[in-house]
Short mmCIF file of C-alpha atoms in Angstrom, two decimals:
data_model
loop_
_atom_site.label_atom_id
_atom_site.label_comp_id
_atom_site.label_asym_id
_atom_site.label_seq_id
_atom_site.Cartn_x
_atom_site.Cartn_y
_atom_site.Cartn_z
CA UNK A 1 4.39 58.20 -40.22
CA UNK A 2 0.62 58.74 -40.39
CA UNK A 3 0.13 55.00 -40.86
CA UNK A 4 2.17 54.35 -37.70
CA UNK A 5 0.03 56.75 -35.67
CA UNK A 6 -3.10 55.06 -37.04
CA UNK A 7 -1.76 51.60 -36.14
CA UNK A 8 -0.86 52.78 -32.65
CA UNK A 9 -4.39 54.20 -32.24
CA UNK A 10 -5.95 50.93 -33.43
CA UNK A 11 -3.77 48.96 -31.04
CA UNK A 12 -4.77 51.31 -28.22
CA UNK A 13 -8.46 50.65 -28.87
CA UNK A 14 -7.97 46.88 -29.05
CA UNK A 15 -5.87 46.69 -25.89
CA UNK A 16 -8.17 49.00 -23.92
CA UNK A 17 -11.24 47.05 -25.07
CA UNK A 18 -9.66 43.75 -24.02
CA UNK A 19 -8.54 45.15 -20.65
CA UNK A 20 -11.98 46.61 -19.93
CA UNK A 21 -13.76 43.39 -20.93
CA UNK A 22 -11.43 41.36 -18.69
CA UNK A 23 -12.18 43.78 -15.83
CA UNK A 24 -15.91 43.28 -16.55
CA UNK A 25 -15.59 39.49 -16.50
CA UNK A 26 -13.62 39.61 -13.23
CA UNK A 27 -16.22 41.92 -11.68
CA UNK A 28 -19.01 39.46 -12.51
CA UNK A 29 -16.92 36.51 -11.30
CA UNK A 30 -16.17 38.32 -8.04
CA UNK A 31 -19.88 39.03 -7.56
CA UNK A 32 -20.81 35.37 -8.07
CA UNK A 33 -18.02 34.11 -5.80
CA UNK A 34 -18.80 36.62 -3.06
CA UNK A 35 -22.50 35.82 -3.18
CA UNK A 36 -21.73 32.10 -3.01
CA UNK A 37 -19.52 32.65 0.03
CA UNK A 38 -22.30 34.64 1.69
CA UNK A 39 -24.77 31.90 0.86
CA UNK A 40 -22.57 29.20 2.39
CA UNK A 41 -21.92 31.35 5.45
CA UNK A 42 -25.66 31.92 5.89
CA UNK A 43 -26.34 28.23 5.54
CA UNK A 44 -23.69 27.49 8.16
CA UNK A 45 -25.30 30.02 10.52
CA UNK A 46 -28.73 28.48 10.00
CA UNK A 47 -27.36 24.99 10.67
CA UNK A 48 -25.69 26.25 13.84
CA UNK A 49 -28.95 27.86 14.96
CA UNK A 50 -30.83 24.66 14.21
CA UNK A 51 -28.26 22.60 16.14
CA UNK A 52 -28.51 25.01 19.06
CA UNK A 53 -32.31 24.76 19.09
CA UNK A 54 -32.10 20.98 18.96
CA UNK A 55 -29.65 20.88 21.86
CA UNK A 56 -31.86 23.24 23.82
CA UNK A 57 -34.92 21.12 23.15
CA UNK A 58 -33.03 17.95 23.98
CA UNK A 59 -31.84 19.40 27.30
CA UNK A 60 -35.39 20.49 28.12
CA UNK A 61 -36.71 17.03 27.38
CA UNK A 62 -33.91 15.39 29.37
CA UNK A 63 -34.76 17.60 32.34
CA UNK A 64 -38.42 16.69 31.91
CA UNK A 65 -37.54 12.99 31.84
CA UNK A 66 -35.43 13.37 34.97
CA UNK A 67 -38.29 15.12 36.74
CA UNK A 68 -40.76 12.42 35.69
CA UNK A 69 -38.30 9.76 36.85
CA UNK A 70 -37.94 11.51 40.15
CA UNK A 71 -41.73 11.73 40.59
CA UNK A 72 -42.05 8.07 39.63
CA UNK A 73 -39.48 7.05 42.26
CA UNK A 74 -41.12 9.25 44.88
CA UNK A 75 -44.49 7.63 44.15
CA UNK A 76 -42.94 4.20 44.32
CA UNK A 77 -40.67 4.68 47.33
CA UNK A 78 -42.62 7.08 49.54
CA UNK A 79 -46.30 7.14 48.62
CA UNK A 80 -46.76 3.41 47.94
CA UNK A 81 -45.40 2.37 51.39
CA UNK A 82 -47.77 4.87 52.99
CA UNK A 83 -50.74 3.27 51.22
CA UNK A 84 -49.45 -0.16 52.26
CA UNK A 85 -49.38 1.03 55.86
CA UNK A 86 -52.96 2.32 55.47
CA UNK A 87 -53.99 -1.08 54.05
CA UNK A 88 -52.28 -2.90 56.96
CA UNK A 89 -53.91 -0.62 59.49
CA UNK A 90 -57.30 -1.12 57.91
CA UNK A 91 -56.85 -4.89 58.35
CA UNK A 92 -56.08 -4.69 62.10
CA UNK A 93 -58.20 -7.03 64.32
CA UNK A 94 -59.29 -4.11 66.48
CA UNK A 95 -61.22 -2.62 63.59
CA UNK A 96 -62.63 -5.98 62.53
CA UNK A 97 -64.40 -6.27 65.90
CA UNK A 98 -66.49 -3.16 65.32
CA UNK A 99 -69.30 -4.53 63.15
CA UNK A 100 -70.92 -1.14 62.65
CA UNK A 101 -68.09 0.23 60.53
CA UNK A 102 -67.47 -2.95 58.48
CA UNK A 103 -69.23 -1.80 55.25
CA UNK A 104 -67.26 1.51 55.21
CA UNK A 105 -64.10 -0.36 56.15
CA UNK A 106 -64.46 -2.75 53.21
CA UNK A 107 -65.00 0.16 50.85
CA UNK A 108 -61.95 1.94 52.26
CA UNK A 109 -59.87 -1.19 51.77
CA UNK A 110 -61.08 -1.51 48.16
CA UNK A 111 -60.32 2.16 47.54
CA UNK A 112 -56.86 1.84 49.02
CA UNK A 113 -56.22 -1.22 46.83
CA UNK A 114 -57.39 0.63 43.75
CA UNK A 115 -55.26 3.64 44.70
CA UNK A 116 -52.25 1.36 45.04
CA UNK A 117 -52.84 -0.16 41.58
CA UNK A 118 -53.28 3.22 39.91
CA UNK A 119 -50.25 4.64 41.67
CA UNK A 120 -48.06 1.73 40.59
CA UNK A 121 -49.33 2.00 37.05
CA UNK A 122 -48.70 5.75 37.00
CA UNK A 123 -45.27 5.28 38.50
CA UNK A 124 -44.46 2.78 35.76
CA UNK A 125 -45.51 5.07 32.92
CA UNK A 126 -43.47 7.92 34.35
CA UNK A 127 -40.36 5.81 34.75
CA UNK A 128 -38.01 6.07 31.77
CA UNK A 129 -36.06 2.93 32.68
CA UNK A 130 -39.25 0.93 32.85
CA UNK A 131 -40.42 2.15 29.42
CA UNK A 132 -37.02 1.26 27.98
CA UNK A 133 -37.25 -2.14 29.58
CA UNK A 134 -40.78 -2.82 28.34
CA UNK A 135 -40.31 -1.35 24.91
CA UNK A 136 -42.39 1.38 23.27
CA UNK A 137 -45.29 -0.81 22.14
CA UNK A 138 -45.84 -2.63 25.44
CA UNK A 139 -45.51 0.60 27.39
CA UNK A 140 -48.14 2.15 25.12
CA UNK A 141 -50.50 -0.82 25.67
CA UNK A 142 -50.05 -0.38 29.43
CA UNK A 143 -50.98 3.28 29.05
CA UNK A 144 -54.12 2.19 27.18
CA UNK A 145 -54.89 -0.33 29.96
CA UNK A 146 -54.70 2.49 32.44
CA UNK A 147 -57.12 4.60 30.37
CA UNK A 148 -59.52 1.70 29.97
CA UNK A 149 -59.52 1.02 33.72
CA UNK A 150 -61.21 4.40 34.25
CA UNK A 151 -64.28 2.77 32.69
CA UNK A 152 -64.96 5.81 30.53
CA UNK A 153 -63.19 4.68 27.34
CA UNK A 154 -62.97 1.64 25.18
CA UNK A 155 -59.63 1.10 23.50
CA UNK A 156 -58.60 -0.96 20.49
CA UNK A 157 -55.06 -1.74 19.43
CA UNK A 158 -53.77 -3.07 16.14
CA UNK A 159 -50.27 -4.15 15.22
CA UNK A 160 -49.27 -4.66 11.62
CA UNK A 161 -45.95 -5.88 10.31
CA UNK A 162 -43.08 -7.48 12.14
CA UNK A 163 -42.41 -5.78 15.44
CA UNK A 164 -39.00 -4.21 16.03
CA UNK A 165 -37.41 -1.98 18.64
CA UNK A 166 -36.56 1.64 17.99
CA UNK A 167 -33.55 3.57 19.18
CA UNK A 168 -33.95 4.05 22.98
CA UNK A 169 -34.23 7.85 22.79
CA UNK A 170 -36.77 7.52 19.97
CA UNK A 171 -38.84 5.07 22.03
CA UNK A 172 -38.99 7.44 25.00
CA UNK A 173 -39.83 10.50 22.90
CA UNK A 174 -42.42 8.63 20.85
CA UNK A 175 -43.99 7.26 24.01
CA UNK A 176 -44.19 10.76 25.54
CA UNK A 177 -45.80 12.04 22.35
CA UNK A 178 -48.41 9.27 22.55
CA UNK A 179 -48.96 10.00 26.23
CA UNK A 180 -49.64 13.65 25.43
CA UNK A 181 -51.98 12.76 22.55
CA UNK A 182 -53.87 10.19 24.63
CA UNK A 183 -54.07 12.66 27.47
CA UNK A 184 -55.60 15.21 25.08
CA UNK A 185 -58.14 12.64 23.88
CA UNK A 186 -59.08 11.77 27.47
CA UNK A 187 -59.31 15.37 28.64
CA UNK A 188 -60.89 17.19 25.71
CA UNK A 189 -62.32 14.85 23.06
CA UNK A 190 -65.39 13.46 24.88
CA UNK A 191 -64.67 10.29 22.91
CA UNK A 192 -65.94 6.83 23.72
CA UNK A 193 -63.38 4.84 21.77
CA UNK A 194 -59.68 5.36 21.27
CA UNK A 195 -57.96 3.23 18.63
CA UNK A 196 -54.23 2.86 18.26
CA UNK A 197 -52.54 1.23 15.31
CA UNK A 198 -48.83 0.52 14.98
CA UNK A 199 -47.66 -0.41 11.54
CA UNK A 200 -44.09 -1.71 11.37
CA UNK A 201 -42.65 -1.32 7.88
CA UNK A 202 -39.14 -1.75 6.59
CA UNK A 203 -37.18 1.13 8.11
CA UNK A 204 -40.38 3.00 8.88
CA UNK A 205 -42.95 3.06 11.63
CA UNK A 206 -46.48 4.37 11.15
CA UNK A 207 -48.53 5.07 14.19
CA UNK A 208 -52.10 6.35 14.26
CA UNK A 209 -54.20 7.35 17.22
CA UNK A 210 -57.88 7.79 16.41
CA UNK A 211 -60.73 8.85 18.62
CA UNK A 212 -64.45 9.25 17.89
CA UNK A 213 -64.78 12.45 19.90
CA UNK A 214 -65.93 15.95 19.02
CA UNK A 215 -62.78 16.85 17.10
CA UNK A 216 -61.21 20.28 16.81
CA UNK A 217 -60.02 22.86 14.31
CA UNK A 218 -56.32 22.02 14.00
CA UNK A 219 -55.25 25.32 12.38
CA UNK A 220 -57.15 27.45 14.85
CA UNK A 221 -55.84 25.41 17.74
CA UNK A 222 -52.25 25.89 16.66
CA UNK A 223 -52.80 29.62 16.14
CA UNK A 224 -54.37 30.10 19.56
CA UNK A 225 -51.93 27.82 21.36
CA UNK A 226 -49.84 30.70 22.70
CA UNK A 227 -52.87 32.77 23.76
CA UNK A 228 -54.56 29.84 25.49
CA UNK A 229 -51.34 28.84 27.17
CA UNK A 230 -51.78 25.40 25.64
CA UNK A 231 -48.43 23.83 25.06
CA UNK A 232 -49.60 20.22 24.63
CA UNK A 233 -49.66 20.08 20.84
CA UNK A 234 -46.64 22.35 20.62
CA UNK A 235 -44.70 19.87 22.76
CA UNK A 236 -45.82 17.03 20.53
CA UNK A 237 -44.67 18.92 17.45
CA UNK A 238 -41.32 19.80 19.03
CA UNK A 239 -40.73 16.22 20.06
CA UNK A 240 -41.63 15.01 16.56
CA UNK A 241 -39.14 17.51 15.11
CA UNK A 242 -36.44 16.28 17.44
CA UNK A 243 -36.67 12.67 16.22
CA UNK A 244 -37.43 13.69 12.63
CA UNK A 245 -40.95 12.26 12.66
CA UNK A 246 -43.69 13.48 10.34
CA UNK A 247 -46.81 14.44 12.24
CA UNK A 248 -50.27 14.86 10.73
CA UNK A 249 -53.50 15.89 12.40
CA UNK A 250 -56.82 15.19 10.75
CA UNK A 251 -59.76 16.55 12.61
CA UNK A 252 -62.84 18.65 12.25
CA UNK A 253 -65.76 19.64 14.38
CA UNK A 254 -67.75 16.50 15.23
CA UNK A 255 -65.67 14.14 13.11
CA UNK A 256 -63.22 12.81 15.69
CA UNK A 257 -59.46 13.10 15.46
CA UNK A 258 -56.78 11.04 13.79
CA UNK A 259 -53.14 11.72 14.51
CA UNK A 260 -50.59 10.00 12.27
CA UNK A 261 -46.93 9.76 13.09
CA UNK A 262 -44.43 8.54 10.54
CA UNK A 263 -40.93 7.84 11.72
CA UNK A 264 -37.94 6.71 9.67
CA UNK A 265 -36.31 4.11 11.85
CA UNK A 266 -32.97 2.44 12.28
CA UNK A 267 -34.16 -0.98 13.30
CA UNK A 268 -32.72 -2.74 16.32
CA UNK A 269 -33.60 -6.36 16.99
CA UNK A 270 -36.26 -7.14 19.61
CA UNK B 1 -17.34 39.60 -45.05
CA UNK B 2 -20.98 39.91 -46.08
CA UNK B 3 -22.62 43.22 -45.17
CA UNK B 4 -25.50 41.20 -43.70
CA UNK B 5 -23.17 39.90 -41.01
CA UNK B 6 -23.37 43.39 -39.50
CA UNK B 7 -27.07 42.77 -38.86
CA UNK B 8 -26.57 39.53 -36.93
CA UNK B 9 -27.46 41.17 -33.59
CA UNK B 10 -31.04 41.59 -34.87
CA UNK B 11 -31.62 37.84 -34.22
CA UNK B 12 -30.99 37.90 -30.42
CA UNK B 13 -32.67 41.32 -30.24
CA UNK B 14 -35.79 39.90 -31.87
CA UNK B 15 -35.69 36.80 -29.60
CA UNK B 16 -35.26 38.87 -26.44
CA UNK B 17 -38.11 41.20 -27.47
CA UNK B 18 -40.48 38.28 -28.13
CA UNK B 19 -39.49 36.49 -24.90
CA UNK B 20 -39.83 39.72 -22.93
CA UNK B 21 -43.61 39.54 -23.54
CA UNK B 22 -43.48 37.00 -20.72
CA UNK B 23 -43.16 40.01 -18.38
CA UNK B 24 -46.74 40.96 -19.30
CA UNK B 25 -48.09 37.41 -19.39
CA UNK B 26 -46.67 36.48 -15.98
CA UNK B 27 -47.23 39.92 -14.52
CA UNK B 28 -43.58 40.65 -13.71
CA UNK B 29 -42.85 43.97 -11.93
CA UNK B 30 -43.24 47.25 -13.84
CA UNK B 31 -39.53 47.77 -14.75
CA UNK B 32 -39.46 44.43 -16.63
CA UNK B 33 -42.56 45.37 -18.60
CA UNK B 34 -40.89 48.68 -19.41
CA UNK B 35 -37.82 46.74 -20.59
CA UNK B 36 -40.07 44.74 -22.90
CA UNK B 37 -41.44 47.94 -24.46
CA UNK B 38 -37.89 49.29 -24.74
CA UNK B 39 -36.74 46.14 -26.57
CA UNK B 40 -39.58 46.50 -29.07
CA UNK B 41 -38.71 50.17 -29.57
CA UNK B 42 -35.05 49.20 -30.13
CA UNK B 43 -36.08 46.52 -32.62
CA UNK B 44 -38.23 49.06 -34.46
CA UNK B 45 -35.41 51.64 -34.57
CA UNK B 46 -32.80 49.09 -35.70
CA UNK B 47 -35.03 47.70 -38.45
CA UNK B 48 -36.01 51.17 -39.62
CA UNK B 49 -32.33 52.22 -39.66
CA UNK B 50 -31.40 49.13 -41.71
CA UNK B 51 -34.30 49.51 -44.13
CA UNK B 52 -33.59 53.25 -44.43
CA UNK B 53 -30.21 52.78 -46.05
CA UNK B 54 -30.27 49.14 -47.13
CA UNK B 55 -32.46 46.27 -48.40
CA UNK B 56 -35.62 48.28 -49.16
CA UNK B 57 -34.03 51.76 -49.16
CA UNK B 58 -36.69 53.66 -47.28
CA UNK B 59 -34.80 56.94 -47.74
CA UNK B 60 -35.86 57.07 -51.37
CA UNK B 61 -39.43 56.28 -52.35
CA UNK B 62 -41.82 57.62 -54.93
CA UNK B 63 -43.15 60.11 -52.34
CA UNK B 64 -39.89 61.36 -50.77
CA UNK B 65 -36.18 61.42 -51.15
CA UNK B 66 -33.79 61.97 -48.25
CA UNK B 67 -30.12 61.36 -47.54
CA UNK B 68 -29.13 57.71 -47.10
CA UNK B 69 -27.49 58.61 -43.81
CA UNK B 70 -29.49 57.02 -41.00
CA UNK B 71 -27.53 58.52 -38.08
CA UNK B 72 -30.38 60.94 -37.31
CA UNK B 73 -32.49 57.94 -36.25
CA UNK B 74 -29.82 56.64 -33.84
CA UNK B 75 -29.06 60.13 -32.51
CA UNK B 76 -32.73 60.64 -31.62
CA UNK B 77 -32.97 57.09 -30.21
CA UNK B 78 -30.10 57.84 -27.78
CA UNK B 79 -32.51 59.92 -25.69
CA UNK B 80 -35.10 57.19 -24.88
CA UNK B 81 -32.35 54.54 -24.77
CA UNK B 82 -30.33 55.97 -21.90
CA UNK B 83 -33.38 57.47 -20.20
CA UNK B 84 -34.87 53.98 -20.13
CA UNK B 85 -31.79 52.52 -18.38
CA UNK B 86 -31.83 55.38 -15.84
CA UNK B 87 -35.52 54.91 -15.03
CA UNK B 88 -35.20 51.10 -15.04
CA UNK B 89 -32.32 51.00 -12.55
CA UNK B 90 -33.83 53.79 -10.45
CA UNK B 91 -36.87 51.57 -9.91
CA UNK B 92 -34.78 48.52 -9.10
CA UNK B 93 -31.81 49.70 -7.00
CA UNK B 94 -33.04 50.02 -3.42
CA UNK B 95 -30.25 52.38 -2.27
CA UNK B 96 -31.54 55.89 -1.63
CA UNK B 97 -28.27 57.69 -2.42
CA UNK B 98 -28.02 55.96 -5.81
CA UNK B 99 -31.66 56.92 -6.56
CA UNK B 100 -30.84 60.58 -5.86
CA UNK B 101 -27.79 60.47 -8.16
CA UNK B 102 -29.91 58.83 -10.89
CA UNK B 103 -32.54 61.59 -10.61
CA UNK B 104 -29.81 64.20 -11.12
CA UNK B 105 -28.34 62.19 -14.01
CA UNK B 106 -31.71 62.08 -15.78
CA UNK B 107 -31.84 65.89 -15.90
CA UNK B 108 -28.15 66.28 -16.80
CA UNK B 109 -28.37 63.66 -19.55
CA UNK B 110 -31.44 65.20 -21.21
CA UNK B 111 -29.74 68.63 -21.24
CA UNK B 112 -26.49 67.14 -22.55
CA UNK B 113 -28.27 65.18 -25.31
CA UNK B 114 -30.17 68.30 -26.38
CA UNK B 115 -27.07 70.54 -26.46
CA UNK B 116 -25.00 67.95 -28.32
CA UNK B 117 -27.59 67.19 -31.01
CA UNK B 118 -28.53 70.86 -31.46
CA UNK B 119 -25.25 72.77 -31.06
CA UNK B 120 -22.19 70.48 -30.91
CA UNK B 121 -22.28 67.37 -33.12
CA UNK B 122 -25.62 67.79 -34.87
CA UNK B 123 -28.28 65.41 -36.11
CA UNK B 124 -26.47 63.67 -38.97
CA UNK B 125 -23.07 63.02 -37.36
CA UNK B 126 -22.65 60.08 -34.93
CA UNK B 127 -23.16 61.64 -31.49
CA UNK B 128 -20.29 59.80 -29.85
CA UNK B 129 -20.12 62.30 -26.96
CA UNK B 130 -23.66 61.28 -26.05
CA UNK B 131 -22.64 57.63 -26.43
CA UNK B 132 -19.63 58.09 -24.14
CA UNK B 133 -21.76 59.86 -21.53
CA UNK B 134 -24.50 57.22 -21.88
CA UNK B 135 -22.04 54.35 -21.55
CA UNK B 136 -20.52 55.88 -18.41
CA UNK B 137 -24.04 56.26 -17.00
CA UNK B 138 -24.82 52.58 -17.66
CA UNK B 139 -21.53 51.47 -16.09
CA UNK B 140 -22.41 53.53 -13.01
CA UNK B 141 -25.92 51.97 -12.91
CA UNK B 142 -24.64 48.41 -13.28
CA UNK B 143 -21.93 48.89 -10.64
CA UNK B 144 -24.58 50.49 -8.39
CA UNK B 145 -26.84 47.48 -8.88
CA UNK B 146 -24.02 45.00 -8.20
CA UNK B 147 -23.09 46.96 -5.08
CA UNK B 148 -26.72 46.84 -3.90
CA UNK B 149 -26.58 43.05 -4.31
CA UNK B 150 -23.49 42.86 -2.14
CA UNK B 151 -24.91 44.94 0.70
CA UNK B 152 -28.49 43.66 0.80
CA UNK B 153 -29.42 41.25 3.59
CA UNK B 154 -31.63 39.00 1.51
CA UNK B 155 -29.60 36.60 -0.58
CA UNK B 156 -30.68 35.75 -4.12
CA UNK B 157 -29.57 33.04 -6.48
CA UNK B 158 -27.71 35.19 -8.99
CA UNK B 159 -27.99 33.02 -12.07
CA UNK B 160 -31.77 32.83 -11.64
CA UNK B 161 -32.17 36.60 -11.37
CA UNK B 162 -33.10 38.14 -14.78
CA UNK B 163 -31.67 41.49 -13.77
CA UNK B 164 -28.21 40.00 -13.23
CA UNK B 165 -28.16 38.74 -16.84
CA UNK B 166 -29.46 42.08 -18.10
CA UNK B 167 -26.80 43.94 -16.10
CA UNK B 168 -24.03 41.62 -17.34
CA UNK B 169 -25.14 42.24 -20.94
CA UNK B 170 -25.21 46.01 -20.44
CA UNK B 171 -21.84 45.91 -18.63
CA UNK B 172 -19.99 43.93 -21.31
CA UNK B 173 -21.44 46.00 -24.17
CA UNK B 174 -20.69 49.38 -22.67
CA UNK B 175 -17.24 48.42 -21.32
CA UNK B 176 -16.25 46.93 -24.66
CA UNK B 177 -17.59 49.80 -26.79
CA UNK B 178 -16.33 52.65 -24.64
CA UNK B 179 -12.77 52.79 -26.15
CA UNK B 180 -14.27 52.74 -29.67
CA UNK B 181 -16.69 55.57 -28.82
CA UNK B 182 -13.84 57.60 -27.25
CA UNK B 183 -11.43 57.22 -30.22
CA UNK B 184 -14.20 57.33 -32.80
CA UNK B 185 -13.60 60.90 -34.02
CA UNK B 186 -9.86 60.36 -34.38
CA UNK B 187 -10.42 57.07 -36.14
CA UNK B 188 -12.94 58.51 -38.61
CA UNK B 189 -10.71 61.46 -39.53
CA UNK B 190 -7.65 59.25 -40.10
CA UNK B 191 -9.23 56.18 -41.74
CA UNK B 192 -12.91 55.68 -42.46
CA UNK B 193 -12.29 52.05 -43.46
CA UNK B 194 -10.75 51.25 -40.12
CA UNK B 195 -13.56 53.01 -38.25
CA UNK B 196 -16.03 50.86 -40.21
CA UNK B 197 -13.99 47.72 -39.54
CA UNK B 198 -14.24 48.38 -35.81
CA UNK B 199 -18.02 48.29 -36.12
CA UNK B 200 -17.70 44.52 -36.00
CA UNK B 201 -16.73 44.81 -32.30
CA UNK B 202 -19.89 46.82 -31.63
CA UNK B 203 -21.98 44.28 -33.56
CA UNK B 204 -20.50 41.33 -31.66
CA UNK B 205 -20.94 43.03 -28.30
CA UNK B 206 -24.52 43.91 -29.26
CA UNK B 207 -25.09 40.22 -30.08
CA UNK B 208 -23.67 39.19 -26.70
CA UNK B 209 -25.80 41.79 -24.90
CA UNK B 210 -29.10 40.79 -26.52
CA UNK B 211 -28.26 37.10 -26.06
CA UNK B 212 -27.84 37.76 -22.34
CA UNK B 213 -31.17 39.66 -22.33
CA UNK B 214 -32.75 36.60 -23.99
CA UNK B 215 -31.33 34.33 -21.26
CA UNK B 216 -32.72 36.73 -18.63
CA UNK B 217 -36.23 36.19 -19.94
CA UNK B 218 -35.80 32.43 -20.18
CA UNK B 219 -35.78 32.03 -16.38
CA UNK B 220 -39.13 31.13 -14.90
CA UNK B 221 -38.77 33.56 -12.06
CA UNK B 222 -41.83 34.04 -9.88
CA UNK B 223 -42.19 37.56 -8.52
#
């Protein structure tokens, strides 16, 4: 009888121990599974947020492109004809008879011609279709031509590797990034020379823009961007993010600036 | 079965204590350094308890002679043991309500330990009431910690968190030993052999617990 009670007690301990340990194991398993679910859910949320930001940025850039296109067409369709009319009027025989105003007239004609050239060039660089038609590299060389025509800068261009075309949207975005960077060099760097190098590698494109200007503190510039209302570099960074390009600034006071862009490409034939 | 098998848990205990020194070397937060000290204290108590009644028989030397019973050592050790867990989890669980409950438990536990060792079970009898109370406290602390993990906003990778391994070790040991502690008195009065045989469960669970503590200190967590 006593032995039976003892056996029952022993069995009770064993069963309770096993049940409690199983409960413990299930508790830990539940914790791990729940945490994993939360982790996946969080990751999903972050991806959605990222996708939303990308869409937002893309829409902003598309709107920007549309505006630039519109300005380009306006320049081409409305302003250019007006300059042509001015040029025609300046060439009228009535004016040619007045010898006193001939020197000023010649200068005016030259100015109008130069204005026409610059306007056409500007219109071309603003026009998305034209950039797509020319291709990124040629459009960039045209932009450099335009800068050189100001007479204030010397430009050098280097191409390495076998040239290939990028995806159309990548070409436009990359071109706009270069435009912004060149614009910064022209406006702020006080440089004399601007050098651009495009290095075509297998499935990768390396682009560097170097100037010999006064340089700047990259970290400080980025920090003060919001305060100074300077969105130039921020735009460049956002655009780089959108096409998945790696962007690197190397600059310091008095040492010039080198901007490197590295883009993984999906080659399309020329 | 060799009597030395009952001392197998000393190996993972020793390993976890040595590895816990990492908490000082890598400047881990205070509670982990406290855990390291606690592991060394545990190792000291366990070795003293073993050497007291076995191997070198510390209870009987040329200078003194005491009873071979080493329960007094464990009964005294129960105070710092459970107090350590209370202080450790109080520092780590960020939930205010749980912290308040822990503060109350610290006072209640000290009073309970004192009354039990002085007036109820005494110094030389296994204080299983203290063990039951202590185990329930640890289960509450571990559940409280797991709950805090579920409700916190910041996600952590569980298997890389030393505290998760420590909590799992404490949970399995105390859950598994609780039935034995509860039925201990009945078991001892009816069959001492069977009560002794059940010690193997405690030894195995101790081995599991200290192995999990060792794993906890193997992670190269940066705090």
